[in-house]
Amino acid sequence: MSEPIRPPQTAALDDPVDAIGVIAGDHRVERAIAARTLRAVAGWLRQRANVITQGQWSI
C-alpha cells in the first residue's frame, strides 16, 4: 500500500522571532514565512510528481 498523501509541515511560527515579527506586523517576516511555506509546498509537489511519474503511486 502506498504512503498517504500529506502536505508538507508549514508551521512557520515555530521560531519565536518569527512569531514576534508577525505579531508586531513586520511584513518582511510575513514575506519570509510565505516564501518558506511556498518552497516547502513546491518541494512536496516535486516529490509527489516524481513518485507519480515513476509509477510508485496509484490513485
CSV table of C-alpha atoms in Angstrom, one decimal:
chain,number,residue,atom,x,y,z
A,1,MET,CA,0.0,0.0,0.0
A,2,SER,CA,1.3,3.4,-0.9
A,3,GLU,CA,2.0,6.1,1.7
A,4,PRO,CA,-0.8,8.6,2.4
A,5,ILE,CA,-0.5,11.9,0.7
A,6,ARG,CA,0.3,14.6,3.2
A,7,PRO,CA,1.2,18.2,2.5
A,8,PRO,CA,4.5,19.5,4.0
A,9,GLN,CA,4.5,20.8,7.5
A,10,THR,CA,4.4,24.5,7.3
A,11,ALA,CA,4.3,25.5,10.9
A,12,ALA,CA,6.0,28.8,10.3
A,13,LEU,CA,5.6,30.2,13.8
A,14,ASP,CA,7.9,27.6,15.4
A,15,ASP,CA,10.5,30.3,15.7
A,16,PRO,CA,9.7,32.8,18.4
A,17,VAL,CA,11.4,35.6,16.5
A,18,ASP,CA,9.1,35.0,13.6
A,19,ALA,CA,6.1,34.9,15.9
A,20,ILE,CA,7.1,38.2,17.4
A,21,GLY,CA,7.6,39.7,14.0
A,22,VAL,CA,4.2,38.6,12.8
A,23,ILE,CA,2.5,40.0,16.0
A,24,ALA,CA,4.4,43.3,15.5
A,25,GLY,CA,3.2,43.4,11.9
A,26,ASP,CA,6.6,43.2,10.3
A,27,HIS,CA,5.8,42.5,6.7
A,28,ARG,CA,9.4,41.3,6.0
A,29,VAL,CA,8.9,38.5,8.4
A,30,GLU,CA,5.5,37.6,6.9
A,31,ARG,CA,7.0,37.6,3.4
A,32,ALA,CA,9.9,35.3,4.6
A,33,ILE,CA,7.4,32.9,6.2
A,34,ALA,CA,5.3,32.9,3.0
A,35,ALA,CA,8.5,32.2,0.9
A,36,ARG,CA,9.5,29.3,3.2
A,37,THR,CA,6.0,27.9,3.0
A,38,LEU,CA,5.9,28.1,-0.8
A,39,ARG,CA,9.3,26.5,-1.1
A,40,ALA,CA,8.1,23.7,1.2
A,41,VAL,CA,5.0,23.2,-0.9
A,42,ALA,CA,6.9,23.3,-4.2
A,43,GLY,CA,9.3,20.7,-2.9
A,44,TRP,CA,6.5,18.5,-1.8
A,45,LEU,CA,4.8,18.8,-5.2
A,46,ARG,CA,8.1,17.9,-6.9
A,47,GLN,CA,8.4,14.8,-4.7
A,48,ARG,CA,4.8,13.8,-5.5
A,49,ALA,CA,5.3,14.3,-9.2
A,50,ASN,CA,8.5,12.1,-9.1
A,51,VAL,CA,6.6,9.4,-7.3
A,52,ILE,CA,3.7,9.6,-9.8
A,53,THR,CA,5.9,9.6,-12.9
A,54,GLN,CA,7.9,6.6,-11.6
A,55,GLY,CA,4.6,4.6,-11.2
A,56,GLN,CA,5.0,4.1,-7.5
A,57,TRP,CA,1.8,5.8,-6.5
A,58,SER,CA,-1.8,4.9,-7.5
A,59,ILE,CA,-5.0,6.8,-7.1
